[in-house]
mmCIF file of C-alpha atoms and ligand atoms in Angstrom:
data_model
loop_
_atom_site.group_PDB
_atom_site.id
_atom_site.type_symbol
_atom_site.label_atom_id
_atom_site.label_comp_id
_atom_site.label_asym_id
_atom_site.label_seq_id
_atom_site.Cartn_x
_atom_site.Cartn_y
_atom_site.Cartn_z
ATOM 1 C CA UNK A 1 0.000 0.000 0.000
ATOM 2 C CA UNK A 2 2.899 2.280 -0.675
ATOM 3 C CA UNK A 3 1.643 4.245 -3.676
ATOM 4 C CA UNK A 4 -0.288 6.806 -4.372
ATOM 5 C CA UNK A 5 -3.554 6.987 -6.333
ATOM 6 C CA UNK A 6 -5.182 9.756 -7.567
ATOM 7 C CA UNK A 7 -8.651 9.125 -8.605
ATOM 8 C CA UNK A 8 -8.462 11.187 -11.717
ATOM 9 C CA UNK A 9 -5.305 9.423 -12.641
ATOM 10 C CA UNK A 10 -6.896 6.387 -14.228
ATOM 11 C CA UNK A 11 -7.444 7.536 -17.728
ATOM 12 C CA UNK A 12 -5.655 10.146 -19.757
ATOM 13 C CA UNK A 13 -7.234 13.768 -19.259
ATOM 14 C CA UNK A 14 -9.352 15.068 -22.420
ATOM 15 C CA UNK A 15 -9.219 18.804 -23.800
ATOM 16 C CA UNK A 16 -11.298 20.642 -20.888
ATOM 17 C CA UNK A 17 -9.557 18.106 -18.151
ATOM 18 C CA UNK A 18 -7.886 20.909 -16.763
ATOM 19 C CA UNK A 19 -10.855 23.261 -15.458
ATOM 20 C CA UNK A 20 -12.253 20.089 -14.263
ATOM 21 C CA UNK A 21 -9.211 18.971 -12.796
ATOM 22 C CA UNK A 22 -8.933 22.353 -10.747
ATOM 23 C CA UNK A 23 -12.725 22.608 -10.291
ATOM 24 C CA UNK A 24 -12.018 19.781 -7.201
ATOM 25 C CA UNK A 25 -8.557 19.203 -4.725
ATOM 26 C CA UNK A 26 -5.593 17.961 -7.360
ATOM 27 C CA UNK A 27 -4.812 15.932 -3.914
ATOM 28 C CA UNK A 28 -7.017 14.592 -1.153
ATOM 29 C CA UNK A 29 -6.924 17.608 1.383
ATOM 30 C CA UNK A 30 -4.437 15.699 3.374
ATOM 31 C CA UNK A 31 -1.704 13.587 0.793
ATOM 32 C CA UNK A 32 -1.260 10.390 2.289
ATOM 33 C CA UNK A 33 2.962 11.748 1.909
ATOM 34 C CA UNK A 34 1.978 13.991 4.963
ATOM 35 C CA UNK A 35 1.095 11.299 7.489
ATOM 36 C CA UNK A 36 4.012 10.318 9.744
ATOM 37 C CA UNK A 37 4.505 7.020 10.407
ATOM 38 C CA UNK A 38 6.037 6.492 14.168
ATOM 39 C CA UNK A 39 9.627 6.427 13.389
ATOM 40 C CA UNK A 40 10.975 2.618 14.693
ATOM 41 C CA UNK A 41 13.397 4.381 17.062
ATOM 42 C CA UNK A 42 9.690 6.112 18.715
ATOM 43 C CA UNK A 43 7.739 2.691 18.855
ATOM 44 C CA UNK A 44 7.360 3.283 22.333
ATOM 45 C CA UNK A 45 4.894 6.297 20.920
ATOM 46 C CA UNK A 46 1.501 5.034 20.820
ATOM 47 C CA UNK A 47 0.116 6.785 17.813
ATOM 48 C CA UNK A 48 -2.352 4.677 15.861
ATOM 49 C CA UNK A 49 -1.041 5.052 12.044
ATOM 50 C CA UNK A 50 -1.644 2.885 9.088
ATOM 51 C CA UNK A 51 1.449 1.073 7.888
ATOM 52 C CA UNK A 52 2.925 1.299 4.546
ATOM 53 C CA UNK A 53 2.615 5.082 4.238
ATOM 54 C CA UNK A 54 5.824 7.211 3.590
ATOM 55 C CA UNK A 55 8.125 7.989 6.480
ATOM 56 C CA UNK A 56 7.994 11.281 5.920
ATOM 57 C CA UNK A 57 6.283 14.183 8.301
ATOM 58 C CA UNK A 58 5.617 17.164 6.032
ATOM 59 C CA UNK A 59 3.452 20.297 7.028
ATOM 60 C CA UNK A 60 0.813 19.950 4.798
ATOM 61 C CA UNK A 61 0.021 23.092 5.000
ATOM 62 C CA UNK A 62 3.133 24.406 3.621
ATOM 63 C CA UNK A 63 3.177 21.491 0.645
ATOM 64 C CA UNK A 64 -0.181 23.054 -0.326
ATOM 65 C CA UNK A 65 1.229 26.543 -0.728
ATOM 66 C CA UNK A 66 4.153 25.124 -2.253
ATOM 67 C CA UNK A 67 2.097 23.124 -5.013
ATOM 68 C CA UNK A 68 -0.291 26.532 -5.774
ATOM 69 C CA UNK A 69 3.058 28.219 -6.527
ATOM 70 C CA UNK A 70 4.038 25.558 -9.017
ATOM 71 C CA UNK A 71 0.101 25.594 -10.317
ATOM 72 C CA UNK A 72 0.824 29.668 -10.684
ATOM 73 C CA UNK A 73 3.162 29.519 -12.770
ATOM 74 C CA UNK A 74 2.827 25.847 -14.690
ATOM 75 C CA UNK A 75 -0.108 25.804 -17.612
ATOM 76 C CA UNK A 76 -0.685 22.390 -16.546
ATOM 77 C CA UNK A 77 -2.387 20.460 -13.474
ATOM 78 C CA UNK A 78 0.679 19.982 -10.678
ATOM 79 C CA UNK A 79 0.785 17.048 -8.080
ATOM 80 C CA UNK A 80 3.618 17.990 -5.396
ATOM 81 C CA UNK A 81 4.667 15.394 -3.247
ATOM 82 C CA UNK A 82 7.250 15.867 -0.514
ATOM 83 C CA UNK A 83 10.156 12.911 -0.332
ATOM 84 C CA UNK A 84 12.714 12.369 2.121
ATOM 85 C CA UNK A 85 15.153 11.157 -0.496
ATOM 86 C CA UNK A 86 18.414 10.399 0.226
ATOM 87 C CA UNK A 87 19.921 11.287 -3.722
ATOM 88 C CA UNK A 88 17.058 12.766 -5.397
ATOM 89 C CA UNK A 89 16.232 15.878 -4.072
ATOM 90 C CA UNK A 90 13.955 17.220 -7.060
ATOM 91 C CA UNK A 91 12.140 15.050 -9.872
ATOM 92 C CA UNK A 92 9.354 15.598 -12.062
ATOM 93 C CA UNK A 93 7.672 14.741 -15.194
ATOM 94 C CA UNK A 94 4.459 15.218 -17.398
ATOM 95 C CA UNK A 95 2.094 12.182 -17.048
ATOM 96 C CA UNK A 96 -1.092 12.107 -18.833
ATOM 97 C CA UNK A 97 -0.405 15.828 -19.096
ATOM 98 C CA UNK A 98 -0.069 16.301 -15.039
ATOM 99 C CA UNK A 99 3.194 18.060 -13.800
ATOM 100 C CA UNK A 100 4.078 15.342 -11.089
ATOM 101 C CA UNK A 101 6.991 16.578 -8.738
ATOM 102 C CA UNK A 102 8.961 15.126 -5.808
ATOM 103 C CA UNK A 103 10.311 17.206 -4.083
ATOM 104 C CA UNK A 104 12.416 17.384 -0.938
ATOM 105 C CA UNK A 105 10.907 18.139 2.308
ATOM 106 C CA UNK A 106 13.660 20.832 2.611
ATOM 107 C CA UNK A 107 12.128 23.058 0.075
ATOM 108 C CA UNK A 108 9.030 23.266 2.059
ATOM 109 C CA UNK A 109 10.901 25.885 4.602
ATOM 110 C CA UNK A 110 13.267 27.122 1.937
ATOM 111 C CA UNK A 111 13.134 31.263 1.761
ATOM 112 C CA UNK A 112 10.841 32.369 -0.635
ATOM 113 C CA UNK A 113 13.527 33.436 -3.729
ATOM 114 C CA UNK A 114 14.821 29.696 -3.167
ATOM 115 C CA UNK A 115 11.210 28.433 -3.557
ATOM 116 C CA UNK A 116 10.733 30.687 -6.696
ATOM 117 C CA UNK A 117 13.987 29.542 -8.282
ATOM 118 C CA UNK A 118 12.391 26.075 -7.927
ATOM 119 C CA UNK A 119 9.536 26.954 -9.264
ATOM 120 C CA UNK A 120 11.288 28.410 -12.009
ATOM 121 C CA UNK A 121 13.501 25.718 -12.432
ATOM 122 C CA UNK A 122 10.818 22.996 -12.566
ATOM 123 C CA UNK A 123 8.592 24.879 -15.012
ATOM 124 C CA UNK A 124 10.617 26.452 -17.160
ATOM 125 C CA UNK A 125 14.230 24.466 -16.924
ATOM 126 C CA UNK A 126 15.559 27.932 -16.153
ATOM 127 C CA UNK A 127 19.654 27.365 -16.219
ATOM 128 C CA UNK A 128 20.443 30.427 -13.323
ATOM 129 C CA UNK A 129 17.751 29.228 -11.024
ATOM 130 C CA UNK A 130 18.967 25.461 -11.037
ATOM 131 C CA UNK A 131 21.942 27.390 -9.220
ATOM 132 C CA UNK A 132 20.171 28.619 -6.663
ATOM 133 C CA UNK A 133 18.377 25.814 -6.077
ATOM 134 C CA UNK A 134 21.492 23.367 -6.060
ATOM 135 C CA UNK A 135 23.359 26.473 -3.820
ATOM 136 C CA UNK A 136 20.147 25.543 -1.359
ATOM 137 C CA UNK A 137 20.798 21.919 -0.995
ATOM 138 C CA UNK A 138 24.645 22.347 -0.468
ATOM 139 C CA UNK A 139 23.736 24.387 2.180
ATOM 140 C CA UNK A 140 21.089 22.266 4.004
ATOM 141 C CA UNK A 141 23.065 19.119 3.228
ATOM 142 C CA UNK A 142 22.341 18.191 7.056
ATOM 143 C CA UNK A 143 18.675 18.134 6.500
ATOM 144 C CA UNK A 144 19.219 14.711 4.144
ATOM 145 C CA UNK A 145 18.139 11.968 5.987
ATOM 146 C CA UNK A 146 21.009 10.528 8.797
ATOM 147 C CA UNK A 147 23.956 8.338 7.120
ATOM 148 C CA UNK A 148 24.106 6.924 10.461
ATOM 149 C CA UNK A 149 20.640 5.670 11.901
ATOM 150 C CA UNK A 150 20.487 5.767 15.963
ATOM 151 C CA UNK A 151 21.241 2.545 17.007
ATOM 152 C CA UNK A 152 19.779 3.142 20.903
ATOM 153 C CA UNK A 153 16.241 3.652 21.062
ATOM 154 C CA UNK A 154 15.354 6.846 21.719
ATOM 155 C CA UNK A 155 13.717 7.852 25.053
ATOM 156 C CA UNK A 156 11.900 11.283 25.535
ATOM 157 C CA UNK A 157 9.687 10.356 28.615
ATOM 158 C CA UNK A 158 11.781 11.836 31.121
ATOM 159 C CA UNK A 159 10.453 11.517 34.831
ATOM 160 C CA UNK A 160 9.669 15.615 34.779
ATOM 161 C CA UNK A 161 9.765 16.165 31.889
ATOM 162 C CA UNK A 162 8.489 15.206 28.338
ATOM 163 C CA UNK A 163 11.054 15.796 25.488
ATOM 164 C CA UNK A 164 8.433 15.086 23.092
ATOM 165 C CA UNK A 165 5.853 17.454 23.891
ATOM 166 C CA UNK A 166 8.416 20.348 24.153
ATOM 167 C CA UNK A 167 9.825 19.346 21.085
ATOM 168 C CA UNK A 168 6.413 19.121 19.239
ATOM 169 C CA UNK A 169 5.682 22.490 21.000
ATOM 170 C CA UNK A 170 8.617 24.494 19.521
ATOM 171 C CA UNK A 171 8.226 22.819 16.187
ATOM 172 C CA UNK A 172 5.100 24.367 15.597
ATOM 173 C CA UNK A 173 5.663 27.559 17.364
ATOM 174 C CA UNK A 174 9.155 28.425 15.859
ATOM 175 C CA UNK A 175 9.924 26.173 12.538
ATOM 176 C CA UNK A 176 5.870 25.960 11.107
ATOM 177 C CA UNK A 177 6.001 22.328 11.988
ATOM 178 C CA UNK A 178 9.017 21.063 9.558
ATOM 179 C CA UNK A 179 11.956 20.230 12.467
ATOM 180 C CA UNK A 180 12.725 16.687 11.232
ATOM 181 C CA UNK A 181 15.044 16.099 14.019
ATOM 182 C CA UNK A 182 15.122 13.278 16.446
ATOM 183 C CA UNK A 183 15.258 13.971 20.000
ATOM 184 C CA UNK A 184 16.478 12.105 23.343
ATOM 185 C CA UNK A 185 17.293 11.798 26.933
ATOM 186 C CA UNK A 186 21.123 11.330 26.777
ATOM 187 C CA UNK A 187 22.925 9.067 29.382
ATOM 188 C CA UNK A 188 23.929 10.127 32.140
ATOM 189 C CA UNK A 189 27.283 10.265 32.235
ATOM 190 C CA UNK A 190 29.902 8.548 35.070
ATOM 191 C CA UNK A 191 32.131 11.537 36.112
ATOM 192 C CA UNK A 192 33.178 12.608 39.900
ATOM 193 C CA UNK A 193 31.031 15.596 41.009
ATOM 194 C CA UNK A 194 31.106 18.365 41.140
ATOM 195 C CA UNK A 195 31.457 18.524 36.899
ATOM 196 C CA UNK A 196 33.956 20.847 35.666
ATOM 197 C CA UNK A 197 31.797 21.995 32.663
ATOM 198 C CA UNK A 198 28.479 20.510 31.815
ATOM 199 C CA UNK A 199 27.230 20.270 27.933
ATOM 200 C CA UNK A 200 23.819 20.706 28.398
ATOM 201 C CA UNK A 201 22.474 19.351 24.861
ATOM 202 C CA UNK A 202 24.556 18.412 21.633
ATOM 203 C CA UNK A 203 23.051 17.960 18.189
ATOM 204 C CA UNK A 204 24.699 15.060 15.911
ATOM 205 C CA UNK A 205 24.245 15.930 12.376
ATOM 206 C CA UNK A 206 25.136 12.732 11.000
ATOM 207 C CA UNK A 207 22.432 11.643 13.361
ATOM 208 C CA UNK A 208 20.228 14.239 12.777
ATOM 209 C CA UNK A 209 19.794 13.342 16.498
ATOM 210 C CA UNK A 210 19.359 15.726 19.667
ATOM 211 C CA UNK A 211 20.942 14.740 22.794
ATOM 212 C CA UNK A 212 19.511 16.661 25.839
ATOM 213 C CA UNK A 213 21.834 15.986 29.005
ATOM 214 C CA UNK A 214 19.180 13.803 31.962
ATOM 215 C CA UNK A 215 20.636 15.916 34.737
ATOM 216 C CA UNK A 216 17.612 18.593 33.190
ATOM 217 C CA UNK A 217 15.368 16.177 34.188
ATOM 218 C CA UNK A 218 14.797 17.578 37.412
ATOM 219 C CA UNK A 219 11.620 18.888 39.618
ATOM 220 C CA UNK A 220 13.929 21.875 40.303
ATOM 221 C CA UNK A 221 14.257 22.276 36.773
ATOM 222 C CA UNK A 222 12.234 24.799 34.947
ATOM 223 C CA UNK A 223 10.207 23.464 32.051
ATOM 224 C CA UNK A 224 11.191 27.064 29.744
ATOM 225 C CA UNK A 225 14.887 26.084 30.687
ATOM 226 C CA UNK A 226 14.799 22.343 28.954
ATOM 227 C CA UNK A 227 12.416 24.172 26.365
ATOM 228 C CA UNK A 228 15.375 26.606 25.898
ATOM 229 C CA UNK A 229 17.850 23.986 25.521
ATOM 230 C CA UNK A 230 15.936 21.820 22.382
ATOM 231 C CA UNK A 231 15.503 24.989 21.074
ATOM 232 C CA UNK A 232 18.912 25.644 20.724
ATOM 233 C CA UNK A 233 19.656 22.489 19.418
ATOM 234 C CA UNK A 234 17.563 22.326 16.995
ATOM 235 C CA UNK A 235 18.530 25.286 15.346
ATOM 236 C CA UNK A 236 22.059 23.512 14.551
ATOM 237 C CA UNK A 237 19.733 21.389 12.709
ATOM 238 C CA UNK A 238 18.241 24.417 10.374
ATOM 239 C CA UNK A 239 21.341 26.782 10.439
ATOM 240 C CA UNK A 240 24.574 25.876 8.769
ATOM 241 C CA UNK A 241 27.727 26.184 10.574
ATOM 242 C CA UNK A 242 30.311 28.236 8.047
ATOM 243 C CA UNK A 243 33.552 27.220 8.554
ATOM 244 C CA UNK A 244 35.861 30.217 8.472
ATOM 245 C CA UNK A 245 39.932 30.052 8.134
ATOM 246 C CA UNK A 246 39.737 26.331 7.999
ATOM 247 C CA UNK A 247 37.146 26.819 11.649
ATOM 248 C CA UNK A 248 33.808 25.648 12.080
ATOM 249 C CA UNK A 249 31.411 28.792 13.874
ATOM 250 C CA UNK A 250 28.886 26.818 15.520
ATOM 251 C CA UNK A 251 26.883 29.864 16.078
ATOM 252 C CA UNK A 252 27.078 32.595 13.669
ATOM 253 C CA UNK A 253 25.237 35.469 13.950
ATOM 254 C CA UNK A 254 22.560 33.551 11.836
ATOM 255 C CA UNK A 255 22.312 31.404 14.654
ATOM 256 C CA UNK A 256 22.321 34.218 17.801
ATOM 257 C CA UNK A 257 19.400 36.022 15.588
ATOM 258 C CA UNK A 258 17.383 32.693 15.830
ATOM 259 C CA UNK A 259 18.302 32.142 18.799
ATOM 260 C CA UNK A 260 16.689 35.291 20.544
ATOM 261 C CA UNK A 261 13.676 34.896 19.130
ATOM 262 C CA UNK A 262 13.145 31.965 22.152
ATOM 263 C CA UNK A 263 10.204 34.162 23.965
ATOM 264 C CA UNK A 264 12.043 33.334 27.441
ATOM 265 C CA UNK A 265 15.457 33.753 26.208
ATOM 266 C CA UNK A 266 16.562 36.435 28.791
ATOM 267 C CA UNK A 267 14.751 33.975 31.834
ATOM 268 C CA UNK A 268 16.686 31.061 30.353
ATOM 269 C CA UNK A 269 20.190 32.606 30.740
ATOM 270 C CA UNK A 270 18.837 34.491 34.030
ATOM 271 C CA UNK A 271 17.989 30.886 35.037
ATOM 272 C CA UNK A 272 21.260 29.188 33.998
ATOM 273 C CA UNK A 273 23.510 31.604 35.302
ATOM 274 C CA UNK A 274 21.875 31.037 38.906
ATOM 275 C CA UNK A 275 21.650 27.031 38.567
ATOM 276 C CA UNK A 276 25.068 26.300 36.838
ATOM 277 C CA UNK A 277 26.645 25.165 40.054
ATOM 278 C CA UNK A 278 23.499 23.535 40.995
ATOM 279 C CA UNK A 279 23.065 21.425 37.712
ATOM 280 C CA UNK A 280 27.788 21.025 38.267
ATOM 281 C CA UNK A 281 26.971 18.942 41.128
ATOM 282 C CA UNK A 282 23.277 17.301 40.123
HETATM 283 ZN ZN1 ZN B 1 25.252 25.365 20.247
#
């Protein structure tokens, strides 16, 4: 049950197919490509979803607005679907005299002259925006699905607090629901107390994978605080680290911009700076 069928797919589309076509949804209202199917590192997550569907989790609000953009500007119907591709990050083709495209999920967040270029690219074949577009995916190279899966399961069910729901939370709020990172309590670590230094969360690109240190996992702990801490991880996932005189800046000002947009930034560090030698010695 892994394809897709359209039900005006079935025979070849006349003369006046088009206003038809548009007349009623190219796709059902919700493309079966937007239904996430539990990851198996999240089995422990109880969420009721027919098997066989994609493994992808798009926004399907986004892919909609993506797809009218390609309708704008293509003479002919357009089916968008969203992939999670590994090697092929755009395809597309006239069938029956529909524009099908796959495209990856990456685009879906992509800043709007990206998104044009696309568009441009994928309608008209246009040379210049192919470079923008291919600039795009060089950039977000880390959004490509892991070359390493996680071999641990994952756990987010700490025993104060739920990585899950304050992932799911700041997905929505702050990246329009299209974070595709994985998330986890870390281990906690043998080492004499008090720490020296404590690394608080760490984001493994070739993981895709966000580690959030257990000693968070604390009554004492401030939900904002852990909040603040996935949030900053998981913008290493969206923001690229340039690598300057042969060094990597893990937080260019990119990053710092994004980063104060975390409503309780200033109580997180407030926070931090008054609990460091608490969480040294937790
Ligand atoms: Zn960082």
């Amino acid at each position: 049950m892994g394809r897709i069928v359209f039900p005006f797919a079935q025979k070849p589309l006349g003369r006046d197919a088009r206003a038809k076509v548009v007349a009623r949804p190219l796709a059902p209202r919700v493309a079966p490509a937007s239904v996430r199917v539990p990851d198996a590192r999240l089995v422990h997550v109880e969420i009721p979803f027919p098997s066989g569907h994609p493994q992808i989790f798009v926004h399907e609000g986004a892919r909609q607005t993506f797809e009218r953009k390609l309708q704008a500007a293509c003479p002919r119907p357009v089916i968008l679907s969203m992939t999670d591709n590994r090697r092929s990050m755009i395809a597309f083709g006239f069938e029956n005299g529909i524009l099908r495209a796959r495209i990856h999920h990456m685009f879906l967040d992509a800043p709007p002259a990206v998104q044009e270029a696309l568009v441009r690219y994928v309608v008209q074949g246009d040379r210049a925006a192919s470079l923008t577009v291919g600039r795009f995916i060089h950039d977000n190279n880390h959004r490509i699905r892991a070359a390493r899966p996680v071999v641990r399961p994952l756990a987010t069910q700490g025993d104060h607090h739920d990585l899950l729901t304050i992932y799911g939370q700041l997905n929505d709020k702050y990246f329009g629901g299209t974070m595709d990172a994985l998330v986890t309590w870390g281990r906690m670590p043998k080492v004499e107390l008090p720490r020296r230094t404590i690394k608080l969360g760490s984001y493994s690109a070739v993981e895709r994978l966000i580690r959030i240190h257990p000693v968070l996992d604390r009554n004492w702990v401030p939900r904002y605080f852990v909040s603040y801490v996935v949030y900053h991880e998981m913008i290493h996932h969206v923001v690229v680290s340039p690598i300057v005189g042969g060094r990597k800046i893990l937080h260019p000002p990119a990053f710092m911009e994004r980063e104060r947009l975390f409503r309780e930034y200033d109580r997180a560090m407030d926070w931090e700076q008054t609990h460091v030698h608490r969480l040294l010695r937790a």
